[in-house]
Amino acid sequence: MKVVFQGAGAIGAAAAALFGRRHETVVVSRSANPGSEALNSPDTVRLQDTVRLQDTVRPQSSAPTRDTARPRDAAYPRRVGSTGRETVRRVPVVDWATVSSSSWDLVVLTTRPGDLDEPVAASISGIRPSIIAITSQVDGDRDIAVSMFPESEILVFSPALLSERTTGRNVRYWQPPGMPVFMASGRRETVRGLRRGLGGGLIVAVPAALLSAPPAVFIPYVAELSVREGSWTALRTHLRRPTQASAEAVHAVTGVRIPMSARGAGLVLDALELFVPIDVGEYAGRHFARHEGQTLDMLNGWAGQMARRAARRDSQRNPKRNAAPALAELAPALGELAQALRLRVTR
């Protein structure tokens, strides 16, 4: 299959490297014009075979071949390495003019659909992919994507790996053993057909509620980490509020109240520090600091879902009653956490 990853960040580059083992993949900058430096880079290469980490690209003969010739319109490549494996891959980062000259089976948006530049959105509409997947799970973003791209079927992809940009154009990732690249939610027949076309191991189908539950569990801790200035140590000593907010968020998306405890959350953080082969505290502080606005929108979205759920329940029980319970009563920890993060985001 032919797959475009929109957004030359860590998720797009890592996913393109993993998908590129069996499929034709490219990464496109989130901007319509990546910039003259990127477009004129002399280091542009096609996706290479695996080479050893820290090594340069294997020597090539001076005469260009079909495999070594540089694509005319390609921009700069990303060098992608896997934590724990001494290998790297190179993924091509191209401009939208290059992508628009071909047809593509799948477009994966790593930028929120509402944040796309108009020329980028127009380019995506122009290539008319049958399937567009969004990685944003902010409440309402899927509806925005549906309205923007009515000719494409919209799926939601949730990354199942950790990735970050390290130095320069280098990206590293860690994929938990046995996990896919993305968990996918959407119309069952579409997800099943896409999984079959991509081959096993790249995506796995999950119901929408199960896709939403993991972010509802961990994003409140991410929010608390941001409120604590990215300090993992401060988060470890302030687990009460995010634990309560996590329980409220899970109830908002699933309708089920799951008991959670700060002590249990601490044990989970201990396990992450023990088993994940990167410094989780350093990674989380760096990575999520760049997405505080999206984190805030997710908190507000869950609070809104909670309010709507309560209003529906209240109208069924008391048809003549107009006032729904106050949000402060429904989700006190979510509201408090959102307010604390809002002060940081808007300052």
Short mmCIF file of C-alpha atoms in Angstrom, two decimals, residues 4-342:
data_model
loop_
_atom_site.label_atom_id
_atom_site.label_comp_id
_atom_site.label_asym_id
_atom_site.label_seq_id
_atom_site.Cartn_x
_atom_site.Cartn_y
_atom_site.Cartn_z
CA VAL A 4 1.35 9.39 3.52
CA PHE A 5 2.16 10.54 7.05
CA GLN A 6 1.30 14.22 7.39
CA GLY A 7 3.53 15.93 9.93
CA ALA A 8 7.31 15.47 10.09
CA GLY A 9 7.39 15.02 13.85
CA ALA A 10 8.51 12.03 15.87
CA ILE A 11 5.30 9.99 15.51
CA GLY A 12 5.07 10.49 11.75
CA ALA A 13 8.73 9.64 11.16
CA ALA A 14 8.75 6.57 13.41
CA ALA A 15 5.49 5.22 11.96
CA ALA A 16 6.71 5.80 8.40
CA ALA A 17 9.87 3.86 9.16
CA LEU A 18 7.89 0.93 10.55
CA PHE A 19 5.27 0.96 7.78
CA GLY A 20 8.04 1.39 5.22
CA ARG A 21 9.39 -2.07 5.80
CA ARG A 22 6.56 -3.46 3.67
CA HIS A 23 4.88 -0.46 2.03
CA GLU A 24 5.69 2.72 0.15
CA THR A 25 5.65 5.53 2.72
CA VAL A 26 6.51 9.22 2.76
CA VAL A 27 6.33 11.94 5.38
CA VAL A 28 5.06 15.39 4.46
CA SER A 29 5.72 18.53 6.47
CA ARG A 30 2.70 20.04 8.25
CA SER A 31 3.31 23.25 6.28
CA ALA A 32 2.59 23.77 2.62
CA ASN A 33 6.19 24.92 2.09
CA PRO A 34 8.74 23.14 4.31
CA GLY A 35 11.33 25.84 3.62
CA SER A 36 14.18 26.40 1.21
CA GLU A 37 16.77 24.83 3.50
CA ALA A 38 14.82 21.60 3.62
CA LEU A 39 14.05 21.51 -0.08
CA ASN A 40 17.63 22.26 -1.10
CA SER A 41 19.30 19.88 1.34
CA PRO A 42 22.11 17.94 -0.38
CA ASP A 43 21.53 14.98 1.93
CA THR A 44 18.23 13.89 0.42
CA VAL A 45 18.03 10.11 -0.01
CA ARG A 46 15.43 7.47 -0.67
CA LEU A 47 14.38 5.10 2.06
CA GLN A 48 17.50 3.04 2.66
CA ASP A 49 17.97 -0.52 3.76
CA THR A 50 18.65 -0.91 7.46
CA VAL A 51 22.09 0.29 8.56
CA ARG A 52 23.80 0.19 11.93
CA LEU A 53 23.05 2.90 14.47
CA GLN A 54 25.60 5.71 14.49
CA ASP A 55 27.03 4.56 11.16
CA THR A 56 26.74 6.68 8.06
CA VAL A 57 24.83 5.44 5.03
CA ARG A 58 26.62 2.50 3.46
CA PRO A 59 28.99 3.50 0.65
CA GLN A 60 27.44 3.73 -2.79
CA SER A 61 29.05 3.61 -6.19
CA SER A 62 29.50 6.95 -7.92
CA ALA A 63 27.02 6.06 -10.66
CA PRO A 64 23.43 6.62 -9.53
CA THR A 65 21.07 3.67 -9.79
CA ARG A 66 17.34 3.35 -9.48
CA ASP A 67 17.76 2.68 -5.74
CA THR A 68 20.25 5.47 -5.01
CA ALA A 69 19.08 8.32 -7.24
CA ARG A 70 17.62 11.20 -5.28
CA PRO A 71 13.97 12.07 -5.91
CA ARG A 72 13.78 15.46 -7.58
CA ASP A 73 11.17 17.00 -5.31
CA ALA A 74 12.03 15.30 -2.03
CA ALA A 75 12.91 17.37 1.00
CA TYR A 76 15.09 16.28 3.90
CA PRO A 77 15.12 12.73 5.32
CA ARG A 78 14.53 11.75 8.92
CA ARG A 79 16.96 9.28 10.50
CA VAL A 80 14.94 6.92 12.66
CA GLY A 81 16.46 4.62 15.25
CA SER A 82 14.83 2.08 17.54
CA THR A 83 15.74 2.08 21.22
CA GLY A 84 17.41 -1.21 22.08
CA ARG A 85 18.23 -2.11 18.47
CA GLU A 86 21.36 -1.01 16.72
CA THR A 87 19.61 -0.15 13.48
CA VAL A 88 18.39 2.96 11.76
CA ARG A 89 16.18 3.65 8.78
CA ARG A 90 15.82 6.76 6.68
CA VAL A 91 12.42 8.07 5.71
CA PRO A 92 11.90 10.67 2.98
CA VAL A 93 10.25 13.95 3.96
CA VAL A 94 8.73 15.51 0.86
CA ASP A 95 6.62 18.51 -0.05
CA TRP A 96 2.94 18.43 -0.96
CA ALA A 97 3.66 19.00 -4.64
CA THR A 98 5.42 15.63 -4.71
CA VAL A 99 2.58 13.84 -2.95
CA SER A 100 -0.08 15.45 -5.15
CA SER A 101 1.40 13.88 -8.26
CA SER A 102 0.46 10.35 -7.17
CA SER A 103 -2.49 8.47 -5.70
CA TRP A 104 -2.34 7.22 -2.11
CA ASP A 105 -4.28 4.57 -0.22
CA LEU A 106 -4.04 6.05 3.26
CA VAL A 107 -3.24 9.45 4.77
CA VAL A 108 -2.37 9.61 8.47
CA LEU A 109 -2.74 13.05 10.06
CA THR A 110 -0.43 13.60 13.02
CA THR A 111 -1.62 17.23 13.20
CA ARG A 112 -5.09 17.95 14.55
CA PRO A 113 -7.41 18.43 11.56
CA GLY A 114 -8.49 21.88 12.69
CA ASP A 115 -4.83 22.99 12.87
CA LEU A 116 -4.02 22.14 9.25
CA ASP A 117 -2.99 25.03 7.02
CA GLU A 118 -5.57 25.67 4.30
CA PRO A 119 -3.15 24.74 1.45
CA VAL A 120 -2.33 21.47 3.24
CA ALA A 121 -6.01 20.64 3.73
CA ALA A 122 -6.61 21.44 0.06
CA SER A 123 -3.73 19.16 -0.97
CA ILE A 124 -5.17 16.30 1.09
CA SER A 125 -8.59 16.82 -0.47
CA GLY A 126 -6.97 16.93 -3.89
CA ILE A 127 -5.40 13.47 -3.67
CA ARG A 128 -8.76 12.05 -2.51
CA PRO A 129 -7.52 9.21 -0.31
CA SER A 130 -10.15 6.60 0.40
CA ILE A 131 -9.09 6.52 4.05
CA ILE A 132 -7.79 9.26 6.33
CA ALA A 133 -6.70 8.42 9.87
CA ILE A 134 -6.32 11.06 12.56
CA THR A 135 -4.12 10.55 15.62
CA SER A 136 -5.85 13.25 17.67
CA GLN A 137 -8.35 11.96 20.20
CA VAL A 138 -9.58 15.36 21.32
CA ASP A 139 -13.35 15.35 21.62
CA GLY A 140 -14.83 16.68 18.36
CA ASP A 141 -11.72 16.38 16.19
CA ARG A 142 -13.08 13.38 14.30
CA ASP A 143 -16.22 15.34 13.44
CA ILE A 144 -14.04 18.18 12.17
CA ALA A 145 -12.12 15.75 9.95
CA VAL A 146 -15.38 14.32 8.59
CA SER A 147 -16.58 17.80 7.64
CA MET A 148 -13.23 18.73 6.07
CA PHE A 149 -12.80 15.55 4.01
CA PRO A 150 -16.30 14.29 3.13
CA GLU A 151 -15.01 12.05 0.31
CA SER A 152 -12.76 10.04 2.64
CA GLU A 153 -13.62 7.63 5.42
CA ILE A 154 -12.21 8.83 8.73
CA LEU A 155 -10.55 6.45 11.19
CA VAL A 156 -8.87 7.21 14.51
CA PHE A 157 -5.34 5.90 15.10
CA SER A 158 -3.87 5.82 18.61
CA PRO A 159 -0.05 5.42 18.64
CA ALA A 160 1.11 2.39 20.61
CA LEU A 161 4.77 3.42 20.74
CA LEU A 162 6.93 6.12 22.30
CA SER A 163 8.89 8.35 19.95
CA GLU A 164 10.80 11.59 20.14
CA ARG A 165 13.11 13.74 18.09
CA THR A 166 16.61 13.63 19.56
CA THR A 167 19.24 15.68 17.73
CA GLY A 168 18.91 17.40 14.38
CA ARG A 169 16.87 15.19 12.07
CA ASN A 170 17.18 12.08 14.22
CA VAL A 171 14.18 10.34 15.74
CA ARG A 172 14.16 7.40 18.12
CA TYR A 173 11.26 5.22 19.15
CA TRP A 174 10.40 2.35 21.44
CA GLN A 175 7.74 -0.16 20.47
CA PRO A 176 6.57 -2.41 23.33
CA PRO A 177 7.00 -6.11 22.44
CA GLY A 178 3.95 -7.55 20.75
CA MET A 179 2.28 -4.18 20.26
CA PRO A 180 1.17 -2.74 16.89
CA VAL A 181 2.19 0.70 15.64
CA PHE A 182 -1.38 2.01 15.96
CA MET A 183 -4.63 0.91 17.54
CA ALA A 184 -7.39 1.74 15.06
CA SER A 185 -11.06 2.57 15.51
CA GLY A 186 -13.71 3.12 12.86
CA ARG A 187 -16.17 1.21 10.72
CA ARG A 188 -15.42 -2.46 11.29
CA GLU A 189 -15.28 -3.45 7.63
CA THR A 190 -12.91 -0.59 6.79
CA VAL A 191 -10.52 -1.28 9.66
CA ARG A 192 -10.55 -4.99 8.88
CA GLY A 193 -9.80 -4.37 5.20
CA LEU A 194 -7.03 -1.90 6.02
CA ARG A 195 -5.46 -4.30 8.49
CA ARG A 196 -5.53 -7.03 5.85
CA GLY A 197 -3.97 -4.72 3.25
CA LEU A 198 -1.23 -3.53 5.57
CA GLY A 199 -0.43 -6.95 6.93
CA GLY A 200 -0.31 -8.08 10.53
CA GLY A 201 1.43 -6.16 13.26
CA LEU A 202 0.96 -2.59 12.04
CA ILE A 203 -2.56 -1.84 13.26
CA VAL A 204 -5.06 -3.62 15.46
CA ALA A 205 -8.79 -2.92 15.55
CA VAL A 206 -10.32 -1.83 18.87
CA PRO A 207 -13.77 -0.43 19.75
CA ALA A 208 -14.01 3.34 20.10
CA ALA A 209 -14.53 3.13 23.87
CA LEU A 210 -11.41 1.03 24.33
CA LEU A 211 -9.43 3.41 22.13
CA SER A 212 -10.50 6.36 24.28
CA ALA A 213 -9.92 4.66 27.62
CA PRO A 214 -6.08 4.59 27.68
CA PRO A 215 -5.72 8.37 27.09
CA ALA A 216 -8.42 8.96 29.69
CA VAL A 217 -6.28 7.00 32.14
CA PHE A 218 -2.88 8.60 31.53
CA ILE A 219 -3.52 12.11 30.16
CA PRO A 220 -4.55 13.50 33.58
CA TYR A 221 -1.11 12.46 34.86
CA VAL A 222 0.43 14.18 31.84
CA ALA A 223 -1.53 17.32 32.74
CA GLU A 224 -0.34 17.17 36.33
CA LEU A 225 3.23 16.73 35.08
CA SER A 226 2.88 19.90 33.03
CA VAL A 227 1.40 21.79 35.98
CA ARG A 228 4.44 20.65 37.99
CA GLU A 229 6.79 22.20 35.40
CA GLY A 230 7.67 18.80 33.93
CA SER A 231 9.11 17.50 37.19
CA TRP A 232 8.68 13.73 37.46
CA THR A 233 9.63 13.90 41.13
CA ALA A 234 6.90 16.47 41.85
CA LEU A 235 4.36 14.34 39.98
CA ARG A 236 5.25 11.32 42.12
CA THR A 237 4.39 13.31 45.25
CA HIS A 238 1.14 14.76 43.86
CA LEU A 239 -0.81 11.76 42.55
CA ARG A 240 -4.14 12.31 44.32
CA ARG A 241 -5.60 14.89 41.91
CA PRO A 242 -4.62 13.19 38.61
CA THR A 243 -5.82 9.83 39.95
CA GLN A 244 -9.25 11.24 40.73
CA ALA A 245 -9.31 13.09 37.39
CA SER A 246 -8.36 9.87 35.60
CA ALA A 247 -11.29 8.04 37.21
CA GLU A 248 -13.64 10.84 36.15
CA ALA A 249 -12.29 10.82 32.58
CA VAL A 250 -12.69 7.04 32.25
CA HIS A 251 -16.27 7.35 33.51
CA ALA A 252 -16.88 10.09 30.94
CA VAL A 253 -15.80 7.96 27.96
CA THR A 254 -17.01 4.53 29.09
CA GLY A 255 -19.87 5.22 31.50
CA VAL A 256 -18.19 2.88 33.99
CA ARG A 257 -16.83 3.97 37.35
CA ILE A 258 -13.49 2.26 37.98
CA PRO A 259 -11.89 2.61 41.41
CA MET A 260 -8.36 4.02 41.22
CA SER A 261 -5.84 4.83 43.90
CA ALA A 262 -2.80 7.06 44.12
CA ARG A 263 -0.85 4.13 45.54
CA GLY A 264 -1.72 2.00 42.52
CA ALA A 265 -0.71 4.83 40.20
CA GLY A 266 2.63 5.03 41.98
CA LEU A 267 3.20 1.31 41.40
CA VAL A 268 2.44 1.78 37.69
CA LEU A 269 4.97 4.61 37.48
CA ASP A 270 7.51 2.38 39.24
CA ALA A 271 6.90 -0.30 36.61
CA LEU A 272 7.34 2.20 33.78
CA GLU A 273 10.66 3.34 35.18
CA LEU A 274 11.76 -0.28 35.56
CA PHE A 275 10.69 -1.80 32.25
CA VAL A 276 10.67 0.99 29.64
CA PRO A 277 14.20 1.23 28.16
CA ILE A 278 14.26 5.04 28.17
CA ASP A 279 14.23 7.60 30.96
CA VAL A 280 10.46 7.92 31.30
CA GLY A 281 10.58 11.05 33.45
CA GLU A 282 12.88 12.88 31.06
CA TYR A 283 10.89 11.76 28.03
CA ALA A 284 7.50 12.66 29.47
CA GLY A 285 8.65 16.08 30.64
CA ARG A 286 10.06 16.95 27.20
CA HIS A 287 7.44 15.36 24.98
CA PHE A 288 4.21 16.45 26.63
CA ALA A 289 5.41 19.98 27.32
CA ARG A 290 5.05 20.55 23.56
CA HIS A 291 1.39 19.47 23.62
CA GLU A 292 -0.05 21.27 26.64
CA GLY A 293 -2.79 22.93 24.61
CA GLN A 294 -3.97 19.58 23.27
CA THR A 295 -3.81 18.09 26.77
CA LEU A 296 -6.04 20.91 28.04
CA ASP A 297 -8.51 20.35 25.20
CA MET A 298 -8.71 16.66 26.09
CA LEU A 299 -9.46 17.46 29.74
CA ASN A 300 -12.17 19.90 28.68
CA GLY A 301 -13.57 17.34 26.24
CA TRP A 302 -13.96 14.70 28.95
CA ALA A 303 -15.55 17.22 31.29
CA GLY A 304 -17.98 18.11 28.50
CA GLN A 305 -18.80 14.43 27.89
CA MET A 306 -19.44 14.01 31.60
CA ALA A 307 -21.82 16.98 31.59
CA ARG A 308 -23.72 15.72 28.52
CA ARG A 309 -23.99 12.23 29.99
CA ALA A 310 -25.37 13.67 33.24
CA ALA A 311 -27.81 15.91 31.39
CA ARG A 312 -29.21 12.97 29.39
CA ARG A 313 -29.54 10.86 32.50
CA ASP A 314 -31.17 13.69 34.41
CA SER A 315 -33.66 14.43 31.61
CA GLN A 316 -34.71 10.77 31.52
CA ARG A 317 -35.24 10.67 35.27
CA ASN A 318 -36.73 14.16 35.63
CA PRO A 319 -38.24 15.29 32.29
CA LYS A 320 -39.55 18.53 33.81
CA ARG A 321 -36.22 19.53 35.32
CA ASN A 322 -34.10 21.84 33.18
CA ALA A 323 -30.93 22.25 35.23
CA ALA A 324 -28.30 19.52 35.05
CA PRO A 325 -25.84 19.01 37.91
CA ALA A 326 -22.99 21.51 37.98
CA LEU A 327 -19.74 20.39 36.39
CA ALA A 328 -17.94 21.04 39.68
CA GLU A 329 -20.13 18.34 41.21
CA LEU A 330 -19.70 15.90 38.32
CA ALA A 331 -15.95 16.14 37.72
CA PRO A 332 -14.27 18.20 40.44
CA ALA A 333 -10.76 16.88 39.86
CA LEU A 334 -10.97 17.25 36.06
CA GLY A 335 -12.19 20.81 36.45
CA GLU A 336 -9.50 21.70 39.00
CA LEU A 337 -6.75 20.13 36.89
CA ALA A 338 -7.97 21.83 33.72
CA GLN A 339 -8.01 25.20 35.46
CA ALA A 340 -4.45 24.70 36.77
CA LEU A 341 -3.21 23.75 33.30
CA ARG A 342 -5.16 26.60 31.67
#
